[in-house]
Every structure is written in structure tokens, then in C-alpha cells.
Amino acid sequence: MWFDNLFERQTRRAAQRTGRRSMLATLGKAMVGTVALPVLPFDRSAHAAAAHGARPGKAVDETSCDYWKYCAVDGFLCSCCGGSSTTCPPGTEPSRVSWVGTCRNPADGKDYMVSYNDCCGKTTCGRCECNTNERERPGYKLGVHNDVNWCMSNSSTMFHCTTSIILGVQE
Ligand code: ABN
């Protein structure tokens, strides 16, 4: 109740001080601002750089097997095949199933879960082959086994290259 009264008083005062048009315009701006603000892009590049292991002023090399998030890769890096470390090259599509690895980011000392999705639909890329296999397990633990064609359940089972997508961090 007190809130209603307060709001009414403020509104009346504002209406006396300003014209109706200008009040509506101000109200409109406030409403648009409230709705639009949450969807405006924020610069999160500092956080992204940290998560990807870039030290300030030093970019990571996505085409090197030494990049920490490639710790359990077995395949050709998509970043050398016309895609990136997280996207498939044109003409291929991500595997519907994947294996996961846990890799330590030296920039923050935290362990990250990484999904290794093969890209399917073209013959093998053949560039930047990495076989790091950290904590990889034999086929009876299929979810953490990488020596298998994960394009097996896609419409095209041709394996082209492998992406490495960070799923989360162990807190
Ligand atoms: N997961 C990469 C891969 C694809 C085909 C065969 C072996 C390994």
C-alpha cells in the first residue's frame, strides 16, 4: 500500500513538472533500457582468454598438440583443417557422440572437462595429428576412449578431424 501511494505521489509530481509526452518518452526509454540491457554484448574476452589458457599478451597456439585442452586428443586438429579448435570445417558436422577428457589449464591450475567431438562428412584431414591420450581408457569405458571413430552415429560416418570443447571446470 505505502508503495502504491509513494508511486502515485511521484508520478503526479513528475506529471506536474513535465509534459505528458516527455514523461512518456522518459518512461519508454527506461523500459527499453531495462529490456535491452541484459541482451547487450559484454566484453568477456578477459575471462575467455583465462579459460583458454592464454597468458596476458600471449595467444594460445590452437594448431599445436601442446595446447593444454588437447590433453586427451586422438585425431587431426580441426584448427589445421579449415575449422577451429571448437568448430568443424565447412562441409562437415560434429559427431553426435563424443568422448571426454579432463585437462589441467596451467594458467589457473584448474581441471577442465573437455568434449572431443569428431567432425564428420569428409575424408580424413591428415594435418596436425595429435595423440596425447592423457587419462584415456580402453574401449570398455567408451565415454573416455578416444581410439574410435565417433562419427559412428552420424549420417555420414567419414571422420575428418577432431574439435575440443570445454564443458566445465572442476571447482
Ligand atoms: N576419434 C578419432 C578417431 C577417428 C577414427 C579412428 C580413430 C580415432
mmCIF file of C-alpha atoms and ligand atoms in Angstrom:
data_model
loop_
_atom_site.group_PDB
_atom_site.id
_atom_site.type_symbol
_atom_site.label_atom_id
_atom_site.label_comp_id
_atom_site.label_asym_id
_atom_site.label_seq_id
_atom_site.Cartn_x
_atom_site.Cartn_y
_atom_site.Cartn_z
ATOM 1 C CA MET A 1 0.000 0.000 0.000
ATOM 2 C CA TRP A 2 2.652 2.508 1.031
ATOM 3 C CA PHE A 3 4.450 1.574 -2.153
ATOM 4 C CA ASP A 4 1.374 2.373 -4.265
ATOM 5 C CA ASN A 5 0.923 5.713 -2.518
ATOM 6 C CA LEU A 6 4.550 6.620 -2.957
ATOM 7 C CA PHE A 7 4.480 5.678 -6.602
ATOM 8 C CA GLU A 8 1.280 7.658 -7.179
ATOM 9 C CA ARG A 9 2.729 10.743 -5.480
ATOM 10 C CA GLN A 10 5.931 10.554 -7.508
ATOM 11 C CA THR A 11 4.030 10.068 -10.736
ATOM 12 C CA ARG A 12 1.757 13.049 -10.042
ATOM 13 C CA ARG A 13 4.722 15.230 -9.155
ATOM 14 C CA ALA A 14 6.556 14.190 -12.289
ATOM 15 C CA ALA A 15 3.464 14.809 -14.404
ATOM 16 C CA GLN A 16 3.124 18.337 -12.952
ATOM 17 C CA ARG A 17 6.761 19.112 -13.619
ATOM 18 C CA THR A 18 6.941 17.734 -17.136
ATOM 19 C CA GLY A 19 4.711 17.437 -20.134
ATOM 20 C CA ARG A 20 2.902 14.165 -20.775
ATOM 21 C CA ARG A 21 4.841 13.481 -23.950
ATOM 22 C CA SER A 22 8.209 13.941 -22.357
ATOM 23 C CA MET A 23 7.198 11.780 -19.392
ATOM 24 C CA LEU A 24 6.068 9.016 -21.723
ATOM 25 C CA ALA A 25 9.319 9.316 -23.654
ATOM 26 C CA THR A 26 11.387 9.028 -20.469
ATOM 27 C CA LEU A 27 9.313 6.078 -19.286
ATOM 28 C CA GLY A 28 9.727 4.426 -22.697
ATOM 29 C CA LYS A 29 13.493 4.877 -22.594
ATOM 30 C CA ALA A 30 13.658 3.356 -19.134
ATOM 31 C CA MET A 31 11.590 0.368 -20.242
ATOM 32 C CA VAL A 32 13.669 -0.218 -23.377
ATOM 33 C CA GLY A 33 16.841 0.070 -21.297
ATOM 34 C CA THR A 34 15.571 -2.478 -18.789
ATOM 35 C CA VAL A 35 14.663 -4.950 -21.509
ATOM 36 C CA ALA A 36 17.672 -4.400 -23.743
ATOM 37 C CA LEU A 37 20.437 -4.231 -21.148
ATOM 38 C CA PRO A 38 20.606 -7.938 -20.358
ATOM 39 C CA VAL A 39 20.961 -8.838 -24.050
ATOM 40 C CA LEU A 40 23.666 -6.318 -24.886
ATOM 41 C CA PRO A 41 27.026 -7.942 -25.603
ATOM 42 C CA PHE A 42 29.537 -7.782 -22.784
ATOM 43 C CA ASP A 43 33.242 -7.988 -23.333
ATOM 44 C CA ARG A 44 34.149 -11.250 -21.644
ATOM 45 C CA SER A 45 37.364 -11.700 -23.588
ATOM 46 C CA ALA A 46 39.451 -11.466 -20.423
ATOM 47 C CA HIS A 47 37.573 -14.437 -18.913
ATOM 48 C CA ALA A 48 37.623 -16.313 -22.204
ATOM 49 C CA ALA A 49 41.357 -15.796 -22.523
ATOM 50 C CA ALA A 50 41.855 -17.112 -18.987
ATOM 51 C CA ALA A 51 39.700 -20.192 -19.601
ATOM 52 C CA HIS A 52 41.613 -20.964 -22.765
ATOM 53 C CA GLY A 53 44.922 -20.627 -21.050
ATOM 54 C CA ALA A 54 46.222 -17.505 -22.724
ATOM 55 C CA ARG A 55 48.597 -15.556 -20.560
ATOM 56 C CA PRO A 56 48.289 -11.779 -20.882
ATOM 57 C CA GLY A 57 49.894 -10.671 -24.129
ATOM 58 C CA LYS A 58 50.438 -14.240 -25.328
ATOM 59 C CA ALA A 59 47.984 -16.029 -27.621
ATOM 60 C CA VAL A 60 47.493 -19.795 -27.459
ATOM 61 C CA ASP A 61 48.508 -21.828 -30.485
ATOM 62 C CA GLU A 62 45.401 -23.778 -31.469
ATOM 63 C CA THR A 63 47.377 -25.727 -34.047
ATOM 64 C CA SER A 64 49.862 -27.201 -31.578
ATOM 65 C CA CYS A 65 49.354 -30.542 -29.808
ATOM 66 C CA ASP A 66 50.831 -28.843 -26.713
ATOM 67 C CA TYR A 67 47.762 -26.691 -26.175
ATOM 68 C CA TRP A 68 46.601 -27.949 -22.754
ATOM 69 C CA LYS A 69 42.987 -28.667 -23.715
ATOM 70 C CA TYR A 70 44.223 -31.181 -26.306
ATOM 71 C CA CYS A 71 45.484 -33.428 -23.479
ATOM 72 C CA ALA A 72 43.310 -36.396 -24.480
ATOM 73 C CA VAL A 73 43.082 -35.969 -28.253
ATOM 74 C CA ASP A 74 43.437 -38.724 -30.801
ATOM 75 C CA GLY A 75 42.911 -37.216 -34.228
ATOM 76 C CA PHE A 76 43.648 -34.379 -36.616
ATOM 77 C CA LEU A 77 43.150 -30.905 -35.148
ATOM 78 C CA CYS A 78 40.241 -29.128 -36.860
ATOM 79 C CA SER A 79 42.145 -25.856 -36.382
ATOM 80 C CA CYS A 80 44.537 -27.142 -39.096
ATOM 81 C CA CYS A 81 41.724 -28.361 -41.340
ATOM 82 C CA GLY A 82 39.683 -25.223 -42.082
ATOM 83 C CA GLY A 83 37.789 -25.137 -38.784
ATOM 84 C CA SER A 84 38.870 -24.128 -35.305
ATOM 85 C CA SER A 85 39.503 -25.916 -32.026
ATOM 86 C CA THR A 86 35.753 -25.710 -31.346
ATOM 87 C CA THR A 87 34.142 -25.647 -34.793
ATOM 88 C CA CYS A 88 34.012 -28.121 -37.638
ATOM 89 C CA PRO A 89 35.346 -27.140 -41.073
ATOM 90 C CA PRO A 90 32.762 -26.278 -43.754
ATOM 91 C CA GLY A 91 31.153 -29.378 -45.225
ATOM 92 C CA THR A 92 31.485 -31.415 -42.032
ATOM 93 C CA GLU A 93 29.316 -31.737 -38.951
ATOM 94 C CA PRO A 94 30.088 -32.529 -35.317
ATOM 95 C CA SER A 95 29.725 -36.114 -34.155
ATOM 96 C CA ARG A 96 26.539 -36.752 -32.198
ATOM 97 C CA VAL A 97 28.502 -38.668 -29.589
ATOM 98 C CA SER A 98 31.933 -37.910 -28.186
ATOM 99 C CA TRP A 99 34.494 -38.843 -25.599
ATOM 100 C CA VAL A 100 35.547 -36.608 -22.750
ATOM 101 C CA GLY A 101 38.835 -35.865 -21.120
ATOM 102 C CA THR A 102 39.984 -33.923 -18.086
ATOM 103 C CA CYS A 103 42.797 -31.470 -18.729
ATOM 104 C CA ARG A 104 44.594 -29.105 -16.392
ATOM 105 C CA ASN A 105 44.848 -25.478 -17.510
ATOM 106 C CA PRO A 106 48.314 -24.277 -16.490
ATOM 107 C CA ALA A 107 47.086 -20.663 -16.423
ATOM 108 C CA ASP A 108 44.831 -21.257 -13.395
ATOM 109 C CA GLY A 109 45.794 -24.770 -12.219
ATOM 110 C CA LYS A 110 42.168 -25.932 -12.567
ATOM 111 C CA ASP A 111 40.884 -29.138 -14.174
ATOM 112 C CA TYR A 112 38.508 -28.744 -17.100
ATOM 113 C CA MET A 113 36.219 -31.300 -18.679
ATOM 114 C CA VAL A 114 36.730 -31.302 -22.428
ATOM 115 C CA SER A 115 34.457 -32.911 -25.012
ATOM 116 C CA TYR A 116 36.275 -34.225 -28.066
ATOM 117 C CA ASN A 117 33.850 -34.268 -30.955
ATOM 118 C CA ASP A 118 34.966 -35.647 -34.257
ATOM 119 C CA CYS A 119 33.862 -33.766 -37.373
ATOM 120 C CA CYS A 120 32.166 -35.994 -39.901
ATOM 121 C CA GLY A 121 31.309 -35.968 -43.581
ATOM 122 C CA LYS A 122 34.666 -35.680 -45.359
ATOM 123 C CA THR A 123 37.688 -37.922 -45.707
ATOM 124 C CA THR A 124 40.469 -37.628 -43.117
ATOM 125 C CA CYS A 125 42.111 -34.210 -42.974
ATOM 126 C CA GLY A 126 45.603 -35.608 -42.409
ATOM 127 C CA ARG A 127 47.104 -32.442 -40.864
ATOM 128 C CA CYS A 128 48.208 -31.831 -37.266
ATOM 129 C CA GLU A 129 47.737 -35.316 -35.910
ATOM 130 C CA CYS A 130 47.814 -35.370 -32.116
ATOM 131 C CA ASN A 131 47.720 -38.410 -29.915
ATOM 132 C CA THR A 132 48.067 -37.156 -26.380
ATOM 133 C CA ASN A 133 45.755 -39.623 -24.597
ATOM 134 C CA GLU A 134 46.086 -38.345 -21.039
ATOM 135 C CA ARG A 135 43.800 -40.344 -18.716
ATOM 136 C CA GLU A 136 42.322 -42.054 -21.748
ATOM 137 C CA ARG A 137 40.876 -45.521 -21.054
ATOM 138 C CA PRO A 138 40.323 -48.657 -23.177
ATOM 139 C CA GLY A 139 37.107 -49.274 -25.114
ATOM 140 C CA TYR A 140 35.240 -50.868 -22.202
ATOM 141 C CA LYS A 141 34.996 -47.320 -20.800
ATOM 142 C CA LEU A 142 33.663 -45.932 -24.037
ATOM 143 C CA GLY A 143 32.994 -42.373 -22.847
ATOM 144 C CA VAL A 144 36.681 -41.811 -22.124
ATOM 145 C CA HIS A 145 38.029 -43.859 -25.020
ATOM 146 C CA ASN A 146 39.336 -41.886 -27.959
ATOM 147 C CA ASP A 147 40.658 -44.509 -30.367
ATOM 148 C CA VAL A 148 37.340 -44.915 -32.098
ATOM 149 C CA ASN A 149 35.508 -43.164 -34.895
ATOM 150 C CA TRP A 150 32.943 -41.027 -33.074
ATOM 151 C CA CYS A 151 31.193 -40.312 -36.365
ATOM 152 C CA MET A 152 29.653 -43.750 -35.895
ATOM 153 C CA SER A 153 26.165 -42.387 -35.238
ATOM 154 C CA ASN A 154 26.131 -39.576 -37.811
ATOM 155 C CA SER A 155 24.513 -39.920 -41.228
ATOM 156 C CA SER A 156 27.995 -39.755 -42.745
ATOM 157 C CA THR A 157 30.459 -41.812 -40.713
ATOM 158 C CA MET A 158 33.513 -40.377 -42.521
ATOM 159 C CA PHE A 159 35.944 -38.971 -39.940
ATOM 160 C CA HIS A 160 37.657 -35.701 -40.873
ATOM 161 C CA CYS A 161 39.121 -34.049 -37.744
ATOM 162 C CA THR A 162 38.561 -33.508 -34.026
ATOM 163 C CA THR A 163 37.382 -30.488 -32.013
ATOM 164 C CA SER A 164 37.985 -29.855 -28.312
ATOM 165 C CA ILE A 165 35.175 -28.115 -26.478
ATOM 166 C CA ILE A 166 35.453 -27.078 -22.836
ATOM 167 C CA LEU A 167 32.335 -28.228 -20.986
ATOM 168 C CA GLY A 168 33.085 -27.089 -17.468
ATOM 169 C CA VAL A 169 35.566 -26.585 -14.712
ATOM 170 C CA GLN A 170 36.035 -28.543 -11.522
ATOM 171 C CA GLU A 171 35.559 -26.134 -8.593
HETATM 172 N N1 ABN B 1 38.339 -40.206 -32.594
HETATM 173 C C1 ABN B 1 39.272 -40.074 -33.596
HETATM 174 C C2 ABN B 1 39.406 -41.325 -34.394
HETATM 175 C C3 ABN B 1 38.683 -41.446 -35.540
HETATM 176 C C4 ABN B 1 38.792 -42.625 -36.296
HETATM 177 C C5 ABN B 1 39.606 -43.629 -35.850
HETATM 178 C C6 ABN B 1 40.329 -43.494 -34.689
HETATM 179 C C7 ABN B 1 40.235 -42.346 -33.948
#
